[in-house]
XYZ file of N, CA and C in Angstrom:
366
model
N 62.635 -12.850 -31.563
C 62.831 -11.419 -31.742
C 62.216 -10.676 -30.569
N 63.002 -9.876 -29.900
C 62.562 -9.075 -28.762
C 61.856 -9.907 -27.706
N 62.435 -11.023 -27.336
C 61.813 -11.845 -26.300
C 62.879 -12.398 -25.370
N 62.457 -12.685 -24.155
C 63.324 -13.312 -23.168
C 62.676 -14.626 -22.779
N 63.455 -15.701 -22.769
C 62.906 -17.010 -22.432
C 63.755 -17.664 -21.347
N 63.211 -18.711 -20.767
C 63.928 -19.416 -19.702
C 65.124 -20.205 -20.238
N 65.233 -20.347 -21.543
C 66.381 -21.070 -22.105
C 67.646 -20.204 -22.151
N 67.507 -18.898 -21.981
C 68.668 -18.008 -21.962
C 69.342 -18.064 -20.590
N 70.616 -17.722 -20.578
C 71.335 -17.567 -19.310
C 71.361 -16.079 -18.968
N 71.121 -15.775 -17.703
C 71.023 -14.399 -17.230
C 72.122 -14.139 -16.211
N 72.870 -13.060 -16.417
C 73.954 -12.698 -15.514
C 73.737 -11.276 -15.012
N 73.606 -11.137 -13.701
C 73.452 -9.834 -13.067
C 74.828 -9.330 -12.659
N 75.210 -8.185 -13.197
C 76.492 -7.569 -12.862
C 76.385 -6.949 -11.474
N 77.323 -7.265 -10.610
C 77.267 -6.829 -9.216
C 77.632 -5.359 -9.039
N 78.445 -4.828 -9.903
C 78.890 -3.441 -9.771
C 77.787 -2.449 -10.097
N 78.015 -1.219 -9.693
C 77.091 -0.127 -10.002
C 77.330 0.300 -11.443
N 76.243 0.506 -12.184
C 76.358 0.853 -13.600
C 75.833 2.257 -13.848
N 76.591 3.036 -14.583
C 76.164 4.356 -15.031
C 75.145 4.138 -16.146
N 73.915 4.554 -15.935
C 72.850 4.289 -16.902
C 72.952 5.145 -18.158
N 73.949 6.017 -18.226
C 74.190 6.728 -19.484
C 74.878 5.817 -20.487
N 75.429 4.708 -20.002
C 76.082 3.749 -20.903
C 75.029 3.086 -21.786
N 75.402 2.883 -23.027
C 74.511 2.205 -23.967
C 75.216 0.944 -24.463
N 74.988 0.591 -25.706
C 75.507 -0.661 -26.250
C 77.016 -0.821 -26.049
N 77.786 0.167 -26.476
C 79.244 0.046 -26.410
C 79.761 0.027 -24.977
N 79.251 0.909 -24.136
C 79.700 0.966 -22.748
C 79.365 -0.297 -21.978
N 78.147 -0.802 -22.149
C 77.749 -2.032 -21.463
C 78.507 -3.238 -22.015
N 78.748 -3.238 -23.313
C 79.545 -4.316 -23.919
C 80.943 -4.342 -23.329
N 81.489 -3.163 -23.074
C 82.805 -3.078 -22.451
C 82.823 -3.696 -21.061
N 81.762 -3.494 -20.284
C 81.666 -4.101 -18.952
C 81.614 -5.621 -19.072
N 80.826 -6.108 -20.021
C 80.701 -7.562 -20.204
C 82.068 -8.174 -20.507
N 82.821 -7.534 -21.376
C 84.122 -8.082 -21.764
C 85.184 -7.896 -20.683
N 85.281 -6.698 -20.107
C 86.387 -6.409 -19.190
C 86.135 -6.867 -17.758
N 84.898 -6.822 -17.297
C 84.604 -7.175 -15.899
C 84.041 -8.590 -15.756
N 83.125 -8.960 -16.651
C 82.483 -10.272 -16.545
C 83.239 -11.356 -17.302
N 84.064 -10.948 -18.258
C 84.843 -11.887 -19.083
C 83.926 -12.918 -19.752
N 82.819 -12.429 -20.323
C 81.855 -13.290 -21.001
C 81.870 -12.955 -22.488
N 81.385 -13.888 -23.295
C 81.291 -13.710 -24.739
C 80.010 -12.946 -25.061
N 80.151 -11.780 -25.637
C 78.992 -10.946 -25.979
C 78.053 -11.619 -26.973
N 78.593 -12.428 -27.858
C 77.803 -13.028 -28.931
C 77.182 -14.366 -28.531
N 77.228 -14.715 -27.267
C 76.754 -16.024 -26.797
C 75.236 -16.128 -26.721
N 74.538 -15.000 -26.772
C 73.089 -15.019 -26.592
C 72.680 -14.900 -25.138
N 73.666 -14.802 -24.229
C 73.360 -14.621 -22.814
C 72.807 -13.217 -22.585
N 72.052 -13.065 -21.511
C 71.456 -11.774 -21.166
C 72.237 -11.202 -19.987
N 72.689 -9.965 -20.122
C 73.476 -9.306 -19.087
C 72.633 -8.194 -18.469
N 72.564 -8.197 -17.137
C 71.674 -7.307 -16.393
C 72.521 -6.302 -15.627
N 72.152 -5.019 -15.728
C 72.887 -3.938 -15.084
C 71.914 -3.080 -14.276
N 72.338 -2.691 -13.063
C 71.511 -1.888 -12.161
C 72.306 -0.640 -11.770
N 71.608 0.486 -11.600
C 72.291 1.703 -11.175
C 72.419 1.758 -9.649
N 73.122 2.773 -9.149
C 73.392 2.896 -7.713
C 72.104 3.007 -6.896
N 71.137 3.781 -7.362
C 69.873 3.957 -6.618
C 68.943 2.761 -6.752
N 69.292 1.839 -7.619
C 68.513 0.619 -7.877
C 67.093 0.925 -8.367
N 66.951 1.996 -9.119
C 65.641 2.307 -9.691
C 65.639 2.186 -11.217
N 66.762 1.732 -11.768
C 66.871 1.546 -13.214
C 67.602 0.243 -13.505
N 67.152 -0.424 -14.545
C 67.778 -1.681 -14.944
C 67.889 -1.705 -16.465
N 69.002 -2.235 -16.948
C 69.200 -2.446 -18.382
C 69.580 -3.896 -18.599
N 69.041 -4.475 -19.654
C 69.373 -5.839 -20.059
C 69.954 -5.774 -21.461
N 71.101 -6.384 -21.660
C 71.787 -6.386 -22.954
C 71.881 -7.814 -23.455
N 71.526 -7.998 -24.724
C 71.580 -9.334 -25.325
C 71.893 -9.216 -26.811
N 72.689 -10.151 -27.305
C 72.980 -10.235 -28.732
C 71.977 -11.161 -29.383
N 71.333 -10.704 -30.442
C 70.521 -11.556 -31.308
C 71.121 -11.463 -32.693
N 70.753 -12.366 -33.558
C 71.287 -12.367 -34.912
C 71.152 -10.976 -35.525
N 72.267 -10.412 -35.913
C 72.251 -9.120 -36.581
C 72.529 -7.929 -35.695
N 72.461 -8.074 -34.379
C 72.745 -6.919 -33.535
C 72.324 -7.092 -32.089
N 72.621 -6.051 -31.306
C 72.300 -6.059 -29.887
C 70.884 -5.561 -29.640
N 70.306 -6.058 -28.561
C 69.021 -5.564 -28.068
C 69.268 -5.044 -26.664
N 68.703 -3.880 -26.357
C 68.844 -3.281 -25.038
C 67.456 -3.009 -24.474
N 67.159 -3.640 -23.345
C 65.912 -3.390 -22.624
C 66.249 -2.435 -21.481
N 65.357 -1.474 -21.210
C 65.628 -0.469 -20.177
C 64.345 -0.196 -19.419
N 64.410 -0.261 -18.093
C 63.242 0.063 -17.275
C 63.659 1.045 -16.199
N 62.859 2.105 -16.044
C 63.060 3.104 -14.999
C 61.832 3.111 -14.112
N 62.035 2.892 -12.825
C 60.923 2.911 -11.883
C 60.582 4.354 -11.522
N 59.313 4.663 -11.466
C 58.879 5.991 -11.033
C 58.916 6.103 -9.515
N 58.748 4.983 -8.817
C 58.926 4.954 -7.364
C 59.359 3.553 -6.969
N 60.071 3.462 -5.852
C 60.540 2.169 -5.377
C 61.901 1.812 -5.947
N 62.377 0.637 -5.540
C 63.686 0.156 -5.981
C 63.609 -1.331 -6.309
N 64.600 -1.803 -7.020
C 64.719 -3.225 -7.315
C 65.423 -3.909 -6.148
N 64.899 -5.056 -5.729
C 65.568 -5.861 -4.707
C 66.548 -6.787 -5.408
N 67.788 -6.716 -4.990
C 68.816 -7.547 -5.605
C 68.924 -8.876 -4.876
N 69.262 -9.934 -5.593
C 69.451 -11.227 -4.932
C 70.704 -11.212 -4.062
N 70.809 -12.175 -3.182
C 71.989 -12.304 -2.327
C 73.165 -12.747 -3.195
N 74.281 -12.052 -3.043
C 75.485 -12.307 -3.833
C 76.546 -12.988 -3.004
N 77.411 -13.716 -3.679
C 78.691 -14.105 -3.100
C 79.543 -12.837 -3.155
N 80.023 -12.377 -2.030
C 80.715 -11.087 -1.958
C 81.950 -11.000 -2.839
N 82.534 -12.123 -3.180
C 83.746 -12.124 -3.999
C 83.461 -12.198 -5.493
N 82.211 -12.403 -5.868
C 81.895 -12.571 -7.289
C 81.573 -11.235 -7.943
N 81.830 -11.161 -9.231
C 81.548 -9.967 -10.016
C 80.115 -9.997 -10.531
N 79.551 -11.195 -10.650
C 78.191 -11.341 -11.160
C 77.537 -12.552 -10.517
N 76.241 -12.649 -10.712
C 75.556 -13.871 -10.293
C 74.603 -14.285 -11.406
N 74.453 -15.569 -11.550
C 73.544 -16.096 -12.557
C 72.146 -16.137 -11.956
N 71.165 -15.735 -12.749
C 69.776 -15.700 -12.296
C 68.919 -16.544 -13.221
N 67.778 -16.934 -12.725
C 66.753 -17.549 -13.563
C 65.827 -16.444 -14.061
N 65.162 -16.711 -15.167
C 64.209 -15.746 -15.704
C 63.125 -15.442 -14.679
N 62.657 -16.450 -13.964
C 61.590 -16.219 -12.978
C 62.048 -15.252 -11.887
N 63.298 -15.357 -11.446
C 63.811 -14.431 -10.434
C 63.951 -13.020 -10.998
N 64.331 -12.909 -12.256
C 64.408 -11.603 -12.906
C 63.025 -10.966 -12.973
N 62.028 -11.753 -13.335
C 60.655 -11.235 -13.412
C 60.191 -10.761 -12.040
N 60.451 -11.555 -11.001
C 60.080 -11.143 -9.643
C 60.761 -9.833 -9.273
N 62.037 -9.704 -9.587
C 62.778 -8.489 -9.277
C 62.174 -7.279 -9.987
N 61.895 -7.422 -11.273
C 61.356 -6.310 -12.054
C 59.940 -5.946 -11.600
N 59.159 -6.942 -11.198
C 57.784 -6.692 -10.755
C 57.695 -6.211 -9.308
N 58.822 -6.197 -8.595
C 58.824 -5.683 -7.235
C 58.423 -6.691 -6.178
N 58.507 -7.963 -6.502
C 58.160 -9.018 -5.552
C 59.445 -9.469 -4.863
N 59.417 -9.538 -3.546
C 60.605 -9.882 -2.773
C 61.078 -11.291 -3.110
N 62.286 -11.392 -3.597
C 62.865 -12.683 -3.956
C 63.176 -13.483 -2.699
N 63.688 -12.802 -1.674
C 64.091 -13.484 -0.442
C 62.897 -14.057 0.313
N 61.760 -13.391 0.256
C 60.590 -13.844 1.005
C 59.754 -14.856 0.237
N 59.993 -14.965 -1.055
C 59.229 -15.937 -1.838
C 59.826 -17.325 -1.641
N 58.995 -18.315 -1.738
C 59.439 -19.695 -1.552
C 59.248 -20.438 -2.866
N 60.284 -21.085 -3.312
C 60.216 -21.829 -4.563
C 59.761 -23.251 -4.269
N 58.649 -23.636 -4.858
C 58.141 -24.995 -4.714
C 58.932 -25.927 -5.619
N 58.999 -27.166 -5.225
C 59.756 -28.160 -5.977
C 59.120 -28.375 -7.351
N 59.956 -28.324 -8.376
C 59.541 -28.574 -9.752
C 60.647 -29.352 -10.438
N 60.263 -30.132 -11.434
C 61.255 -30.820 -12.245
C 61.727 -29.862 -13.320
N 63.011 -29.745 -13.458
C 63.564 -29.013 -14.589
C 64.953 -29.551 -14.869
N 65.359 -29.398 -16.094
C 66.693 -29.828 -16.497
C 67.621 -28.666 -16.236
N 68.619 -28.904 -15.434
C 69.530 -27.842 -15.042
C 70.538 -27.584 -16.156
N 70.312 -26.504 -16.889
C 71.226 -26.106 -17.959
C 72.264 -25.113 -17.467
N 72.258 -24.830 -16.184
C 73.132 -23.808 -15.642
C 74.315 -24.454 -14.940
N 75.483 -24.209 -15.442
C 76.698 -24.719 -14.795
C 76.923 -23.939 -13.506
N 77.255 -24.629 -12.451
C 77.541 -24.014 -11.149
C 76.361 -23.232 -10.601
N 75.168 -23.651 -10.867
C 73.973 -22.971 -10.371
C 73.291 -23.897 -9.384
N 73.005 -23.413 -8.214
C 72.355 -24.271 -7.223
C 70.936 -23.842 -6.977
């Protein structure tokens, strides 16, 4: 309940999102642009044009949960995208770095053992 774990799949929507959108509007983006199943338990991440606001949408048993963060100063650094893709899959650790304002590109990931549950994730 109200938690994010590394077992979830995270998808960052590449397009600019109007932060006035709530559950229904963001759900529409997931279905029409990302072509993902809303009820899958995946976490969908949306950023506004100025990159100072982020919303995370996730289905849990019984309903949707929406997380929203607005920065008072600064911006979120977005990961490098494939220019042709509508979204990119992220790890929870990269999401945390992004939200905390730590440069993802300048950080170095040390080798760790993990079971890759992410299809097409390198």
